[in-house]
Coordinates of C-alpha atoms in Angstrom, one line a residue:
M11 CA -29.4 6.8 -10.4
A12 CA -26.2 8.6 -9.4
L13 CA -24.6 11.7 -10.7
A14 CA -20.9 12.4 -10.2
L15 CA -20.0 16.1 -9.9
A16 CA -16.4 17.3 -9.9
M17 CA -15.4 19.4 -7.0
P18 CA -12.5 21.7 -6.4
A19 CA -9.7 19.8 -4.6
G20 CA -9.8 20.5 -0.9
A21 CA -13.5 21.4 -0.8
Q22 CA -15.4 20.1 2.2
E23 CA -19.0 19.0 2.1
T24 CA -20.8 19.4 5.5
D25 CA -24.5 18.9 4.8
P26 CA -25.6 16.0 7.0
T27 CA -28.9 15.6 5.1
D28 CA -27.1 15.0 1.8
S29 CA -27.6 11.3 0.6
G30 CA -24.5 11.3 -1.6
R31 CA -20.9 10.8 -0.8
V32 CA -17.6 12.5 -1.4
T33 CA -14.9 10.5 -3.2
T34 CA -11.2 11.3 -3.3
A35 CA -9.2 9.4 -5.9
A36 CA -5.4 9.5 -6.3
Y37 CA -3.4 7.9 -9.0
M38 CA 0.4 7.8 -8.8
V39 CA 3.5 6.2 -10.3
G40 CA 6.9 6.0 -8.6
A41 CA 10.5 4.9 -9.0
G42 CA 13.3 4.2 -6.6
R43 CA 15.5 1.6 -5.0
S44 CA 14.6 -1.9 -3.8
R45 CA 16.6 -4.2 -1.6
V46 CA 15.6 -7.9 -1.6
L47 CA 16.6 -10.9 0.6
D48 CA 15.0 -14.4 0.5
T49 CA 17.1 -17.1 2.1
Y50 CA 15.0 -19.8 0.4
L51 CA 16.6 -18.7 -2.9
S52 CA 19.9 -17.3 -1.8
Q53 CA 21.8 -16.0 1.3
E54 CA 22.9 -13.0 -0.8
H55 CA 21.3 -9.5 -0.7
F56 CA 20.1 -8.1 -3.9
A57 CA 19.5 -4.4 -4.9
G58 CA 18.3 -2.5 -7.9
P59 CA 15.7 -0.1 -9.4
G60 CA 12.0 -0.6 -8.8
F61 CA 8.7 0.9 -10.0
T62 CA 5.3 1.3 -8.3
F63 CA 1.8 2.1 -9.4
L64 CA -0.6 3.2 -6.6
A65 CA -4.3 3.9 -6.8
A66 CA -6.0 5.2 -3.6
V67 CA -9.7 5.9 -3.1
E68 CA -11.4 7.4 0.0
R69 CA -15.2 7.6 0.3
R70 CA -17.2 9.4 3.0
K71 CA -20.7 10.6 3.3
P72 CA -21.0 14.3 4.1
G73 CA -21.4 14.9 7.8
R74 CA -20.1 11.5 8.8
R75 CA -16.9 10.9 10.7
W76 CA -16.2 7.4 9.3
M77 CA -14.8 6.8 5.9
T78 CA -13.9 3.8 3.7
A79 CA -10.4 3.6 2.2
M80 CA -9.1 1.3 -0.6
Q81 CA -5.6 1.1 -2.2
H82 CA -4.2 -0.9 -5.0
Q83 CA -0.4 -1.1 -5.2
A84 CA 1.6 -2.9 -7.9
D85 CA 5.4 -3.2 -7.6
M86 CA 8.2 -4.5 -9.8
A87 CA 12.0 -4.6 -9.2
S88 CA 15.0 -5.8 -11.1
T89 CA 17.9 -6.5 -8.7
R90 CA 21.5 -7.8 -8.7
D91 CA 23.7 -9.2 -6.1
R92 CA 26.7 -7.3 -4.7
A93 CA 29.1 -9.0 -7.1
D94 CA 26.8 -8.1 -10.0
M95 CA 26.8 -11.7 -11.2
V96 CA 23.3 -12.9 -10.4
G97 CA 19.9 -11.2 -11.0
Q98 CA 16.5 -11.5 -9.3
L99 CA 13.1 -10.2 -10.4
A100 CA 10.6 -9.3 -7.7
G101 CA 6.9 -8.4 -8.3
Q102 CA 3.8 -8.1 -6.1
Y103 CA 0.3 -6.8 -6.0
S104 CA -1.2 -5.5 -2.7
F105 CA -4.8 -4.6 -1.9
Y106 CA -5.7 -2.6 1.1
W107 CA -9.3 -2.0 2.5
G108 CA -10.2 -0.3 5.7
R109 CA -12.4 1.9 7.8
L110 CA -11.1 5.1 9.5
R111 CA -12.6 7.7 11.8
G112 CA -11.8 11.3 11.1
W113 CA -11.3 14.4 13.3
E114 CA -11.2 18.0 12.2
L115 CA -9.0 20.4 14.2
L116 CA -7.7 24.0 13.9
S117 CA -10.9 25.2 12.2
G118 CA -10.6 22.4 9.6
A119 CA -6.9 23.0 8.7
L120 CA -5.8 19.8 10.4
S121 CA -7.4 16.4 9.7
L122 CA -6.6 13.3 11.7
Q123 CA -7.7 9.7 10.8
A124 CA -7.3 6.4 12.7
G125 CA -8.7 3.0 12.2
G126 CA -7.9 -0.4 10.8
M127 CA -7.2 -2.1 7.4
V128 CA -6.9 -5.5 5.9
N129 CA -4.1 -6.2 3.4
A130 CA -3.9 -9.0 0.9
N131 CA -0.6 -9.5 -0.9
I132 CA 0.4 -11.8 -3.8
G133 CA 3.8 -11.8 -5.5
F134 CA 6.9 -13.6 -6.5
I135 CA 10.7 -13.5 -6.5
Y136 CA 12.6 -15.2 -9.4
N137 CA 16.3 -15.9 -9.3
T138 CA 17.8 -16.1 -12.8
S139 CA 20.6 -18.5 -11.7
N140 CA 18.9 -21.1 -9.5
G141 CA 18.1 -24.5 -11.1
N142 CA 15.9 -26.6 -8.7
N143 CA 14.2 -23.8 -6.9
P144 CA 14.3 -20.7 -9.1
A145 CA 11.3 -18.9 -7.7
Q146 CA 9.6 -18.1 -4.4
A147 CA 5.8 -17.3 -4.2
R148 CA 4.6 -14.6 -1.8
L149 CA 1.1 -14.8 -0.4
S150 CA 0.0 -13.1 2.8
L151 CA -3.1 -11.6 4.5
N152 CA -2.7 -9.1 7.3
V153 CA -4.8 -7.0 9.7
M154 CA -3.1 -3.6 10.5
P155 CA -3.9 -0.5 12.4
A156 CA -3.7 2.6 10.3
A157 CA -3.4 6.4 10.8
A158 CA -3.1 9.5 8.8
A159 CA -2.8 13.3 9.3
A160 CA -3.2 16.1 6.8
Y161 CA -2.5 19.8 7.2
R162 CA -4.1 22.2 4.7
F163 CA -2.8 25.7 3.9
R164 CA -2.4 28.2 1.0
I165 CA 0.5 29.1 -1.2
G166 CA -0.6 32.4 -2.6
R167 CA -4.0 31.8 -4.1
R168 CA -3.6 28.1 -4.4
R169 CA -4.7 25.5 -1.9
A170 CA -2.0 23.1 -0.7
A171 CA -1.7 20.3 1.8
V172 CA 0.9 18.0 3.4
R173 CA -0.3 14.4 4.3
Y174 CA 1.3 11.6 6.3
E175 CA 0.0 8.0 6.3
V176 CA 1.2 4.9 8.1
Q177 CA 0.2 1.2 8.4
L178 CA 1.7 -1.4 10.7
P179 CA 0.8 -5.1 10.2
L180 CA -0.4 -6.5 13.5
A181 CA -1.2 -10.1 12.8
G182 CA -2.0 -12.3 9.8
V183 CA -1.1 -15.5 7.9
M184 CA 1.5 -16.1 5.1
F185 CA 2.5 -18.9 2.8
S186 CA 6.1 -20.2 3.1
P187 CA 7.9 -23.4 2.3
N188 CA 9.9 -24.9 5.1
Y189 CA 13.6 -24.9 5.3
G190 CA 14.9 -27.5 2.7
Q191 CA 11.4 -28.2 1.3
S192 CA 10.9 -27.9 -2.5
Y193 CA 7.8 -26.8 -4.3
Y194 CA 7.6 -30.2 -5.9
E195 CA 7.1 -31.7 -2.4
I196 CA 4.4 -29.2 -1.6
F197 CA 2.3 -29.2 -4.8
S198 CA 3.1 -32.5 -6.5
R199 CA 3.5 -34.8 -3.5
G200 CA 1.2 -32.9 -1.2
D201 CA 3.6 -32.9 1.7
Y202 CA 2.4 -30.2 4.0
D203 CA 5.0 -28.9 6.4
H204 CA 3.7 -25.9 8.2
N205 CA 3.4 -24.0 5.0
I206 CA 0.5 -21.7 6.1
V207 CA 2.1 -19.8 8.9
P208 CA 0.4 -17.4 11.4
T209 CA 2.4 -14.2 11.7
T210 CA 2.6 -11.3 14.1
F211 CA 4.4 -8.0 14.4
V212 CA 7.2 -10.0 16.0
S213 CA 7.8 -12.7 13.3
A214 CA 6.9 -10.3 10.4
P215 CA 7.7 -6.7 11.5
S216 CA 6.8 -4.5 8.6
L217 CA 6.0 -0.8 8.0
R218 CA 4.4 1.1 5.2
Q219 CA 4.4 4.9 5.2
Q220 CA 3.7 7.8 2.9
I221 CA 4.5 11.5 3.1
M222 CA 2.9 13.5 0.4
A223 CA 2.6 17.2 -0.6
E224 CA -0.2 18.4 -2.9
V225 CA -1.2 21.7 -4.6
N226 CA -4.1 22.6 -6.7
I227 CA -3.2 23.1 -10.4
S228 CA -6.7 23.7 -11.6
R229 CA -10.3 23.9 -10.2
R230 CA -10.7 20.1 -10.6
L231 CA -7.2 18.7 -10.4
T232 CA -4.5 18.5 -7.7
L233 CA -0.8 17.6 -8.2
R234 CA 0.6 15.2 -5.5
V235 CA 4.3 14.3 -5.0
G236 CA 6.0 12.6 -2.2
Y237 CA 7.7 9.5 -0.8
L238 CA 6.4 5.9 -0.3
G239 CA 8.4 3.5 2.0
D240 CA 7.2 -0.1 2.0
W241 CA 9.3 -2.4 4.2
Q242 CA 8.2 -6.0 4.5
Q243 CA 10.0 -8.5 6.6
A244 CA 9.5 -12.1 7.8
S245 CA 11.3 -14.8 9.7
V246 CA 9.3 -18.1 9.6
N247 CA 10.1 -21.7 9.0
N248 CA 13.8 -21.1 9.6
L249 CA 13.8 -18.8 6.5
K250 CA 14.3 -15.0 6.4
S251 CA 13.0 -12.6 3.8
H252 CA 12.6 -8.9 3.3
I253 CA 11.7 -6.4 0.6
Y254 CA 12.6 -2.8 1.2
A255 CA 11.1 -0.4 -1.3
H256 CA 11.8 3.3 -1.5
R257 CA 9.9 5.3 -4.1
F258 CA 9.6 8.9 -5.2
M259 CA 5.9 9.2 -6.2
I260 CA 4.1 11.7 -8.5
G261 CA 0.5 11.8 -9.6
F262 CA -2.8 13.6 -9.4
V263 CA -5.8 13.7 -7.2
K264 CA -9.5 14.3 -8.1
R265 CA -12.3 14.9 -5.7
F266 CA -15.9 14.6 -6.7
K267 CA -19.3 14.2 -5.2
T268 CA -21.9 11.5 -6.0
I269 CA -25.5 12.6 -5.5
R270 CA -28.2 10.0 -5.4
Y271 CA -31.7 10.9 -6.6
R272 CA -34.6 8.9 -5.3
P273 CA -37.7 8.8 -7.6

């Protein structure tokens, strides 16, 4: 059986003989500006407000340098063209899973992490004015290097930290209709035309980064605020697309320890 014990945020467990693990869970919401382009639907650029929910979990056994990271991110944006005559809705869900190795420097004040992640993304863009092709599906799978750095300090008697995190898609695959190809041709007639496309950092240069500040507000809870920038681009099948999302994020972090008892 397992028992979860709440720990003060920022506490470090170092007993290598402990069979449990330390979990850090962060839950955040954010709002900001989105810019959307998809030449399958329109040659026009669209911009408008967007909203994001982000849940991030890190798990590591005490005394181990390797940790497992998972993130769930859901986005929604309502955008208009520059003439404010046509609207587009964009939504997506992204799942990130990875393994990172950690280093502790400056007597534990500075933490560095580096490793790799896999990202699965599903979403849509809907143009409110198009007739034949009003929507575009977004499906992709990427492998990406990832890195993070955190610096811990004190503000008076409270523990605080600043954290930076970045992921850069290296290679993957994505779904895309070809130029001039309709969804009716793909799904009703079964006319395949290079619709599963291999991608690299050249054909789909993207960047996801976070910079967060956190401070303890109680023994068991930490407030986290910061910025999330998620910039996705692709140029495949003679079509171009991008979604640039800028979000101000706010939420809370909890750290707890799971101890396993063996009968």
